[in-house]
mmCIF file of C-alpha atoms in Angstrom:
data_model
loop_
_atom_site.group_PDB
_atom_site.id
_atom_site.type_symbol
_atom_site.label_atom_id
_atom_site.label_comp_id
_atom_site.label_asym_id
_atom_site.label_seq_id
_atom_site.Cartn_x
_atom_site.Cartn_y
_atom_site.Cartn_z
ATOM 1 C CA SER M 1 -9.809 -14.096 -11.959
ATOM 2 C CA PRO M 2 -10.348 -11.809 -8.957
ATOM 3 C CA SER M 3 -11.509 -14.826 -6.956
ATOM 4 C CA LYS M 4 -7.929 -16.035 -6.952
ATOM 5 C CA LEU M 5 -6.741 -13.031 -4.992
ATOM 6 C CA GLN M 6 -5.112 -13.829 -1.705
ATOM 7 C CA SER M 7 -5.411 -11.157 0.943
ATOM 8 C CA SER M 8 -4.067 -10.534 4.373
ATOM 9 C CA SER M 9 -4.943 -7.561 6.494
ATOM 10 C CA PRO M 10 -5.034 -6.711 10.179
ATOM 11 C CA ASN M 11 -8.205 -6.751 12.263
ATOM 12 C CA PHE M 12 -9.171 -3.856 14.489
ATOM 13 C CA VAL M 13 -10.881 -4.371 17.817
ATOM 14 C CA ALA M 14 -12.841 -1.196 18.402
ATOM 15 C CA ASN M 15 -16.436 -0.151 18.841
ATOM 16 C CA ALA M 16 -17.846 2.019 16.104
ATOM 17 C CA PHE M 17 -17.797 5.151 18.273
ATOM 18 C CA SER M 18 -15.062 4.208 20.713
ATOM 19 C CA ILE M 19 -11.900 5.055 18.801
ATOM 20 C CA LYS M 20 -8.426 4.128 19.967
ATOM 21 C CA PRO M 21 -5.418 6.162 18.818
ATOM 22 C CA HIS M 22 -3.597 4.612 15.860
ATOM 23 C CA HIS M 23 -0.615 3.496 17.926
ATOM 24 C CA LEU M 24 -2.855 1.628 20.413
ATOM 25 C CA ARG M 25 -4.871 -0.398 17.941
ATOM 26 C CA PRO M 26 -3.887 -4.069 17.987
ATOM 27 C CA ARG M 27 -2.424 -5.562 14.863
ATOM 28 C CA HIS M 28 -2.327 -9.271 14.172
ATOM 29 C CA HIS M 29 -0.328 -10.777 11.337
ATOM 30 C CA PRO M 30 -0.314 -14.557 11.755
ATOM 31 C CA SER M 31 1.549 -15.398 8.563
ATOM 32 C CA GLN M 32 4.678 -17.416 9.344
ATOM 33 C CA LEU M 33 6.568 -18.258 6.162
ATOM 34 C CA THR M 34 9.788 -20.203 5.724
ATOM 35 C CA MET M 35 12.532 -18.384 3.850
ATOM 36 C CA SER M 36 16.271 -18.253 3.330
ATOM 37 C CA THR M 37 18.267 -17.807 6.494
ATOM 38 C CA THR M 38 21.153 -15.626 7.540
ATOM 39 C CA ILE M 39 20.573 -15.670 11.299
ATOM 40 C CA VAL M 40 18.583 -17.843 13.681
ATOM 41 C CA ASN M 41 16.308 -16.424 16.354
ATOM 42 C CA ALA M 42 15.763 -17.655 19.882
ATOM 43 C CA GLU M 43 13.088 -20.125 18.766
ATOM 44 C CA ASP M 44 15.387 -21.576 16.065
ATOM 45 C CA LYS M 45 13.206 -20.206 13.278
ATOM 46 C CA PRO M 46 15.087 -18.974 10.193
ATOM 47 C CA THR M 47 15.167 -15.190 9.981
ATOM 48 C CA HIS M 48 15.519 -13.344 6.696
ATOM 49 C CA LYS M 49 17.691 -10.231 6.953
ATOM 50 C CA ILE M 50 16.412 -7.363 4.800
ATOM 51 C CA ARG M 51 18.950 -5.136 3.028
ATOM 52 C CA ALA M 52 16.611 -2.641 1.379
ATOM 53 C CA GLY M 53 17.492 -0.082 -1.253
ATOM 54 C CA PHE M 54 15.428 2.742 -2.714
ATOM 55 C CA VAL M 55 16.175 4.215 -6.128
ATOM 56 C CA GLY M 56 14.242 7.438 -5.886
ATOM 57 C CA CYS M 57 13.272 8.827 -2.519
ATOM 58 C CA GLY M 58 9.893 10.496 -2.802
ATOM 59 C CA THR M 59 6.845 10.177 -0.599
ATOM 60 C CA ILE M 60 6.125 6.487 -1.241
ATOM 61 C CA ALA M 61 9.766 5.415 -0.921
ATOM 62 C CA SER M 62 10.099 7.406 2.295
ATOM 63 C CA SER M 63 6.911 5.837 3.663
ATOM 64 C CA ILE M 64 8.055 2.259 2.995
ATOM 65 C CA ALA M 65 11.522 2.951 4.365
ATOM 66 C CA THR M 66 10.036 4.557 7.467
ATOM 67 C CA SER M 67 7.822 1.543 8.102
ATOM 68 C CA LEU M 68 10.774 -0.829 7.747
ATOM 69 C CA ALA M 69 12.982 1.264 10.029
ATOM 70 C CA LYS M 70 10.617 2.183 12.860
ATOM 71 C CA PRO M 71 11.730 0.456 16.074
ATOM 72 C CA ALA M 72 8.090 -0.181 17.001
ATOM 73 C CA HIS M 73 7.635 -2.200 13.793
ATOM 74 C CA GLN M 74 10.551 -4.565 14.386
ATOM 75 C CA THR M 75 8.385 -6.838 16.522
ATOM 76 C CA HIS M 76 5.933 -7.277 13.655
ATOM 77 C CA LEU M 77 8.765 -8.116 11.282
ATOM 78 C CA ALA M 78 10.198 -10.577 13.799
ATOM 79 C CA GLN M 79 6.819 -12.294 14.115
ATOM 80 C CA ASN M 80 7.096 -12.984 10.399
ATOM 81 C CA SER M 81 10.704 -14.206 10.727
ATOM 82 C CA LEU M 82 12.174 -11.005 9.323
ATOM 83 C CA ALA M 83 14.709 -8.465 10.512
ATOM 84 C CA LEU M 84 15.952 -5.211 9.000
ATOM 85 C CA SER M 85 19.670 -5.040 8.329
ATOM 86 C CA SER M 86 20.094 -1.789 6.392
ATOM 87 C CA ILE M 87 18.450 0.801 4.147
ATOM 88 C CA HIS M 88 20.241 2.620 1.329
ATOM 89 C CA VAL M 89 18.478 5.477 -0.479
ATOM 90 C CA THR M 90 19.359 7.840 -3.296
ATOM 91 C CA ARG M 91 19.652 11.480 -2.290
ATOM 92 C CA ARG M 92 16.707 12.808 -4.323
ATOM 93 C CA SER M 93 14.381 14.003 -3.010
ATOM 94 C CA GLU M 94 16.899 15.460 -0.613
ATOM 95 C CA SER M 95 14.360 16.560 1.987
ATOM 96 C CA LYS M 96 13.050 12.985 2.237
ATOM 97 C CA SER M 97 16.438 11.263 2.331
ATOM 98 C CA LYS M 98 17.756 13.766 4.869
ATOM 99 C CA ALA M 99 14.762 13.159 7.140
ATOM 100 C CA LEU M 100 15.216 9.379 6.915
ATOM 101 C CA LYS M 101 18.880 9.690 7.864
ATOM 102 C CA GLU M 102 18.064 11.991 10.773
ATOM 103 C CA ASN M 103 15.267 9.770 12.051
ATOM 104 C CA PHE M 104 17.052 6.433 11.616
ATOM 105 C CA PRO M 105 20.806 7.145 11.584
ATOM 106 C CA ASP M 106 21.810 3.603 12.540
ATOM 107 C CA VAL M 107 20.198 1.899 9.534
ATOM 108 C CA VAL M 108 19.847 4.520 6.771
ATOM 109 C CA THR M 109 22.648 5.450 4.364
ATOM 110 C CA VAL M 110 22.172 8.173 1.738
ATOM 111 C CA CYS M 111 23.854 7.375 -1.586
ATOM 112 C CA GLU M 112 24.843 9.621 -4.465
ATOM 113 C CA THR M 113 23.966 7.155 -7.224
ATOM 114 C CA ALA M 114 21.472 4.406 -7.971
ATOM 115 C CA GLU M 115 24.414 2.082 -8.617
ATOM 116 C CA GLU M 116 25.621 2.538 -5.050
ATOM 117 C CA VAL M 117 22.149 1.752 -3.723
ATOM 118 C CA VAL M 118 21.852 -1.457 -5.745
ATOM 119 C CA ARG M 119 25.357 -2.687 -4.863
ATOM 120 C CA ASN M 120 24.556 -2.371 -1.159
ATOM 121 C CA SER M 121 21.064 -3.874 -1.261
ATOM 122 C CA ASP M 122 19.336 -7.169 -1.944
ATOM 123 C CA LEU M 123 15.755 -5.867 -2.101
ATOM 124 C CA VAL M 124 15.593 -2.866 -4.443
ATOM 125 C CA PHE M 125 12.532 -0.612 -4.649
ATOM 126 C CA LEU M 126 12.247 1.397 -7.873
ATOM 127 C CA CYS M 127 10.493 4.667 -7.004
ATOM 128 C CA VAL M 128 11.215 7.042 -9.887
ATOM 129 C CA LEU M 129 8.933 8.875 -12.294
ATOM 130 C CA PRO M 130 7.660 6.785 -15.235
ATOM 131 C CA GLN M 131 9.686 8.776 -17.757
ATOM 132 C CA HIS M 132 12.909 7.975 -15.881
ATOM 133 C CA VAL M 133 12.488 4.190 -15.627
ATOM 134 C CA GLU M 134 14.129 3.269 -18.923
ATOM 135 C CA GLY M 135 17.145 5.509 -18.357
ATOM 136 C CA VAL M 136 17.737 4.387 -14.768
ATOM 137 C CA LEU M 137 17.375 0.671 -15.472
ATOM 138 C CA GLY M 138 19.379 0.930 -18.698
ATOM 139 C CA GLU M 139 22.312 2.514 -16.875
ATOM 140 C CA LEU M 140 22.200 -0.070 -14.085
ATOM 141 C CA LYS M 141 22.149 -2.916 -16.605
ATOM 142 C CA GLU M 142 25.128 -1.455 -18.462
ATOM 143 C CA LYS M 143 27.110 -1.246 -15.236
ATOM 144 C CA GLY M 144 26.356 -4.913 -14.498
ATOM 145 C CA VAL M 145 25.251 -4.296 -10.915
ATOM 146 C CA TRP M 146 22.380 -6.789 -10.809
ATOM 147 C CA ARG M 147 23.196 -10.060 -9.048
ATOM 148 C CA LYS M 148 20.984 -12.788 -10.483
ATOM 149 C CA GLY M 149 19.474 -14.971 -7.794
ATOM 150 C CA GLU M 150 20.329 -12.406 -5.110
ATOM 151 C CA HIS M 151 18.675 -9.160 -6.162
ATOM 152 C CA THR M 152 14.910 -8.673 -6.057
ATOM 153 C CA LEU M 153 13.406 -5.662 -7.828
ATOM 154 C CA VAL M 154 10.091 -4.180 -6.702
ATOM 155 C CA SER M 155 8.751 -1.368 -8.866
ATOM 156 C CA LEU M 156 6.446 1.239 -7.349
ATOM 157 C CA VAL M 157 5.991 2.896 -10.750
ATOM 158 C CA SER M 158 2.271 2.707 -11.519
ATOM 159 C CA THR M 159 2.744 2.336 -15.282
ATOM 160 C CA SER M 160 5.448 -0.330 -15.135
ATOM 161 C CA LYS M 161 4.921 -3.842 -16.505
ATOM 162 C CA VAL M 162 6.637 -6.814 -14.904
ATOM 163 C CA ASP M 163 7.670 -8.307 -18.258
ATOM 164 C CA ASP M 164 9.300 -5.018 -19.270
ATOM 165 C CA LEU M 165 11.171 -4.840 -15.970
ATOM 166 C CA ILE M 166 12.492 -8.371 -16.447
ATOM 167 C CA GLN M 167 13.744 -7.448 -19.911
ATOM 168 C CA LYS M 168 15.373 -4.222 -18.705
ATOM 169 C CA THR M 169 17.233 -5.916 -15.829
ATOM 170 C CA SER M 170 17.719 -9.528 -17.009
ATOM 171 C CA LEU M 171 16.736 -10.622 -13.508
ATOM 172 C CA PRO M 172 14.935 -13.976 -13.103
ATOM 173 C CA PRO M 173 11.122 -13.662 -13.405
ATOM 174 C CA ASN M 174 10.582 -14.723 -9.780
ATOM 175 C CA HIS M 175 12.756 -11.825 -8.621
ATOM 176 C CA VAL M 176 10.804 -8.989 -10.284
ATOM 177 C CA TYR M 177 7.567 -7.519 -8.901
ATOM 178 C CA LYS M 178 5.275 -4.538 -9.127
ATOM 179 C CA MET M 179 3.891 -3.063 -5.939
ATOM 180 C CA ILE M 180 1.355 -0.363 -5.170
ATOM 181 C CA CYS M 181 0.765 1.182 -1.752
ATOM 182 C CA LEU M 182 -0.237 4.472 -0.160
ATOM 183 C CA PRO M 183 1.773 6.642 2.276
ATOM 184 C CA PRO M 184 -0.039 5.325 5.404
ATOM 185 C CA ILE M 185 2.121 2.197 5.076
ATOM 186 C CA ALA M 186 4.560 4.244 7.161
ATOM 187 C CA ASN M 187 2.220 3.629 10.108
ATOM 188 C CA ARG M 188 1.283 0.048 9.145
ATOM 189 C CA GLU M 189 -2.000 1.315 7.723
ATOM 190 C CA GLY M 190 -3.648 0.407 4.451
ATOM 191 C CA CYS M 191 -2.954 -2.546 2.184
ATOM 192 C CA ALA M 192 -0.237 -3.076 -0.420
ATOM 193 C CA LEU M 193 -0.790 -4.694 -3.814
ATOM 194 C CA LEU M 194 1.814 -7.101 -5.197
ATOM 195 C CA GLN M 195 2.055 -8.623 -8.675
ATOM 196 C CA PRO M 196 2.792 -11.403 -9.471
ATOM 197 C CA PRO M 197 2.127 -13.414 -6.293
ATOM 198 C CA ALA M 198 5.296 -14.003 -4.295
ATOM 199 C CA SER M 199 3.955 -16.751 -2.045
ATOM 200 C CA ASN M 200 2.154 -19.088 -4.467
ATOM 201 C CA SER M 201 4.626 -20.120 -7.109
ATOM 202 C CA GLU M 202 7.088 -22.925 -6.598
ATOM 203 C CA ASN M 203 9.962 -20.493 -7.138
ATOM 204 C CA GLY M 204 8.347 -17.541 -5.354
ATOM 205 C CA LEU M 205 9.816 -15.318 -2.656
ATOM 206 C CA PRO M 206 7.528 -15.765 0.349
ATOM 207 C CA PHE M 207 9.547 -13.320 2.455
ATOM 208 C CA LEU M 208 8.225 -10.456 0.298
ATOM 209 C CA LYS M 209 4.567 -11.216 1.015
ATOM 210 C CA SER M 210 5.441 -11.842 4.659
ATOM 211 C CA MET M 211 7.211 -8.475 4.884
ATOM 212 C CA LEU M 212 4.216 -6.602 3.462
ATOM 213 C CA ASP M 213 1.900 -8.448 5.849
ATOM 214 C CA ALA M 214 4.079 -7.188 8.689
ATOM 215 C CA LEU M 215 3.841 -3.635 7.355
ATOM 216 C CA GLY M 216 0.046 -3.573 7.321
ATOM 217 C CA GLY M 217 -1.351 -6.091 4.849
ATOM 218 C CA CYS M 218 -1.042 -7.306 1.283
ATOM 219 C CA VAL M 219 -3.180 -8.568 -1.584
ATOM 220 C CA GLU M 220 -1.385 -10.549 -4.283
ATOM 221 C CA CYS M 221 -2.589 -10.022 -7.862
ATOM 222 C CA PRO M 222 -2.132 -12.818 -10.410
ATOM 223 C CA THR M 223 -2.346 -10.714 -13.596
ATOM 224 C CA ASP M 224 -1.877 -7.203 -14.968
ATOM 225 C CA ASP M 225 -5.647 -6.869 -15.443
ATOM 226 C CA VAL M 226 -6.381 -7.712 -11.817
ATOM 227 C CA MET M 227 -3.579 -5.430 -10.622
ATOM 228 C CA ASN M 228 -4.926 -2.523 -12.687
ATOM 229 C CA ALA M 229 -8.448 -3.009 -11.344
ATOM 230 C CA MET M 230 -7.197 -3.232 -7.757
ATOM 231 C CA MET M 231 -5.317 0.033 -8.153
ATOM 232 C CA ILE M 232 -8.484 2.016 -8.841
ATOM 233 C CA PRO M 233 -9.924 2.161 -5.279
ATOM 234 C CA GLY M 234 -6.673 3.770 -4.171
ATOM 235 C CA CYS M 235 -7.104 6.303 -6.974
ATOM 236 C CA MET M 236 -10.447 7.227 -5.374
ATOM 237 C CA MET M 237 -8.727 8.503 -2.245
ATOM 238 C CA GLY M 238 -9.234 12.088 -3.373
ATOM 239 C CA SER M 239 -12.912 11.324 -4.006
ATOM 240 C CA MET M 240 -13.310 10.126 -0.423
ATOM 241 C CA TYR M 241 -11.701 13.312 0.847
ATOM 242 C CA GLY M 242 -14.080 15.217 -1.409
ATOM 243 C CA VAL M 243 -17.085 13.523 0.249
ATOM 244 C CA MET M 244 -15.705 14.395 3.675
ATOM 245 C CA ARG M 245 -15.052 17.994 2.660
ATOM 246 C CA ASN M 246 -18.561 18.299 1.242
ATOM 247 C CA THR M 247 -20.038 16.936 4.483
ATOM 248 C CA ARG M 248 -17.975 19.406 6.503
ATOM 249 C CA ASP M 249 -19.112 22.319 4.336
ATOM 250 C CA TRP M 250 -22.742 21.186 4.605
ATOM 251 C CA LEU M 251 -22.452 21.266 8.395
ATOM 252 C CA VAL M 252 -20.813 24.677 8.344
ATOM 253 C CA ASN M 253 -23.637 25.990 6.141
ATOM 254 C CA LYS M 254 -26.071 24.726 8.786
ATOM 255 C CA GLY M 255 -24.331 26.795 11.450
ATOM 256 C CA VAL M 256 -21.809 24.326 12.903
ATOM 257 C CA PRO M 257 -18.428 25.931 13.761
ATOM 258 C CA PRO M 258 -15.819 24.870 11.136
ATOM 259 C CA GLN M 259 -13.457 23.304 13.677
ATOM 260 C CA ASP M 260 -16.232 21.218 15.225
ATOM 261 C CA ALA M 261 -17.498 20.179 11.793
ATOM 262 C CA SER M 262 -14.054 19.087 10.601
ATOM 263 C CA TYR M 263 -13.256 17.212 13.819
ATOM 264 C CA PHE M 264 -16.603 15.435 13.917
ATOM 265 C CA VAL M 265 -16.500 14.377 10.262
ATOM 266 C CA GLY M 266 -12.950 13.058 10.524
ATOM 267 C CA ARG M 267 -13.555 11.085 13.690
ATOM 268 C CA SER M 268 -16.945 9.770 12.595
ATOM 269 C CA TYR M 269 -15.682 8.553 9.216
ATOM 270 C CA LEU M 270 -12.734 6.914 10.954
ATOM 271 C CA SER M 271 -15.057 4.958 13.233
ATOM 272 C CA ILE M 272 -17.241 3.920 10.290
ATOM 273 C CA VAL M 273 -14.247 2.666 8.315
ATOM 274 C CA GLN M 274 -12.889 0.832 11.352
ATOM 275 C CA ASP M 275 -16.198 -0.979 11.717
ATOM 276 C CA ALA M 276 -16.124 -1.941 8.042
ATOM 277 C CA GLU M 277 -12.482 -3.076 8.238
ATOM 278 C CA ARG M 278 -13.215 -5.538 11.013
ATOM 279 C CA ASN M 279 -13.573 -9.004 9.439
ATOM 280 C CA CYS M 280 -13.192 -7.497 5.965
ATOM 281 C CA ASN M 281 -11.689 -10.776 4.731
ATOM 282 C CA ASP M 282 -15.338 -11.870 4.650
ATOM 283 C CA PRO M 283 -16.643 -10.800 1.216
ATOM 284 C CA HIS M 284 -20.133 -10.353 2.709
ATOM 285 C CA ARG M 285 -18.994 -7.924 5.409
ATOM 286 C CA PHE M 286 -20.193 -4.743 3.684
ATOM 287 C CA ASP M 287 -23.534 -6.305 2.741
ATOM 288 C CA GLU M 288 -24.062 -7.270 6.371
ATOM 289 C CA LEU M 289 -23.381 -3.720 7.535
ATOM 290 C CA ILE M 290 -25.941 -2.382 5.062
ATOM 291 C CA ALA M 291 -28.467 -4.996 6.173
ATOM 292 C CA GLU M 292 -28.014 -3.816 9.762
ATOM 293 C CA GLN M 293 -29.489 -0.414 8.915
ATOM 294 C CA THR M 294 -32.906 -0.038 10.515
ATOM 295 C CA PRO M 295 -35.643 -0.476 7.873
ATOM 296 C CA GLY M 296 -37.279 2.909 7.357
ATOM 297 C CA GLY M 297 -34.590 4.566 9.483
ATOM 298 C CA LEU M 298 -32.502 7.585 8.579
ATOM 299 C CA ASN M 299 -29.406 5.627 7.496
ATOM 300 C CA GLU M 300 -31.416 3.280 5.305
ATOM 301 C CA GLN M 301 -33.273 6.213 3.755
ATOM 302 C CA GLY M 302 -30.061 8.091 3.032
ATOM 303 C CA LEU M 303 -28.668 5.090 1.147
ATOM 304 C CA ARG M 304 -31.919 4.588 -0.762
ATOM 305 C CA ASN M 305 -32.022 8.251 -1.798
ATOM 306 C CA LEU M 306 -28.498 8.023 -3.188
ATOM 307 C CA GLU M 307 -29.424 4.869 -5.104
ATOM 308 C CA LYS M 308 -32.471 6.601 -6.599
ATOM 309 C CA GLN M 309 -30.249 9.401 -7.897
ATOM 310 C CA GLY M 310 -27.890 6.946 -9.561
ATOM 311 C CA VAL M 311 -24.931 7.991 -7.413
ATOM 312 C CA PHE M 312 -23.339 4.536 -7.349
ATOM 313 C CA GLU M 313 -23.706 4.036 -11.106
ATOM 314 C CA ARG M 314 -21.901 7.343 -11.577
ATOM 315 C CA TYR M 315 -19.248 6.258 -9.104
ATOM 316 C CA ASP M 316 -18.718 3.102 -11.198
ATOM 317 C CA ARG M 317 -18.381 5.258 -14.300
ATOM 318 C CA ALA M 318 -15.733 7.360 -12.593
ATOM 319 C CA MET M 319 -13.742 4.229 -11.679
ATOM 320 C CA ASP M 320 -14.138 2.820 -15.203
ATOM 321 C CA ALA M 321 -12.790 6.074 -16.618
ATOM 322 C CA ILE M 322 -9.697 5.993 -14.405
ATOM 323 C CA LEU M 323 -9.095 2.357 -15.323
ATOM 324 C CA SER M 324 -9.309 3.189 -19.019
ATOM 325 C CA ARG M 325 -6.671 5.889 -18.520
ATOM 326 C CA LEU M 326 -4.429 3.498 -16.601
ATOM 327 C CA GLU M 327 -4.726 0.992 -19.445
ATOM 328 C CA GLY M 328 -3.900 3.675 -22.006
ATOM 329 C CA LYS M 329 -7.278 3.497 -23.728
ATOM 330 C CA THR M 330 -8.549 7.038 -22.985
ATOM 331 C CA ASP M 331 -7.495 10.180 -21.177
ATOM 332 C CA GLY M 332 -9.830 9.277 -18.297
ATOM 333 C CA ASN M 333 -12.107 12.271 -18.689
ATOM 334 C CA LEU M 334 -15.878 11.849 -18.698
ATOM 335 C CA ASP M 335 -18.113 13.887 -20.999
ATOM 336 C CA LEU M 336 -20.728 15.945 -19.196
ATOM 337 C CA GLU M 337 -24.287 14.880 -19.907
#
């Protein structure tokens, strides 16, 4: 059930309208997990060396690789007893792989084939289009490149199923995962989803959860159903941008210069989200923020007016529709009333 979710995310320390630049906001990731060792740090804690590989090098793959490779992020990895050893990526998309090599020449190697990536990696991220999964994994299995007990596969393909991935690779079940994240992971922003849990099971791989904590935060999902439901808020990213665009246009129609309107909306929404993110491990956090609105005040009235118009019921319907598409039940479109 969703109550079994385990989450970990950073806390911001910022006033609602006193906004620090992204690179100055403090990040705290207390998780310290024991894992296999290849080197020992100064405090004699075992350190897991990450040899990452990316089969497919689009936006998401580039974002994860960037987060792993950034020098400023190495401290966060070290705090979780991790260290980056190398990154191997396939050439496509060439603009992304070329940029990674130029930005991080000491750790990134661009490979011509998926086989080369897998042979030089221990942690393999599958980042191809859904229609290419079967062909790519079938070829890798035929070539016998998977090392059981050594390789871990993490699929970023939204439609992939863990059981199918296990069958297509013959890797042990505790070495195959599905992960969902958004591009801001490159800056240690947002929260990754991981299924099944890597840190709970007796034979799990706690370094994987620890790594994602270091890169911004992670929620572990116990089942496909929970994973699918958790994916939907990320699918509403465009809807959030739509609300911001609509607010900007409303201001412009009231005579506000477009540049001022855009800047104000962006910065104001950022401060609001930062306030909500603080202590968001508390499931009552959002209710408390709503309760803080002055009774009879403008904020409280705005919320009440939206409720009267059924906006949130319609928002639920939109999320239900996307979930039904993800589950293959419908095409996700809603009929107009």
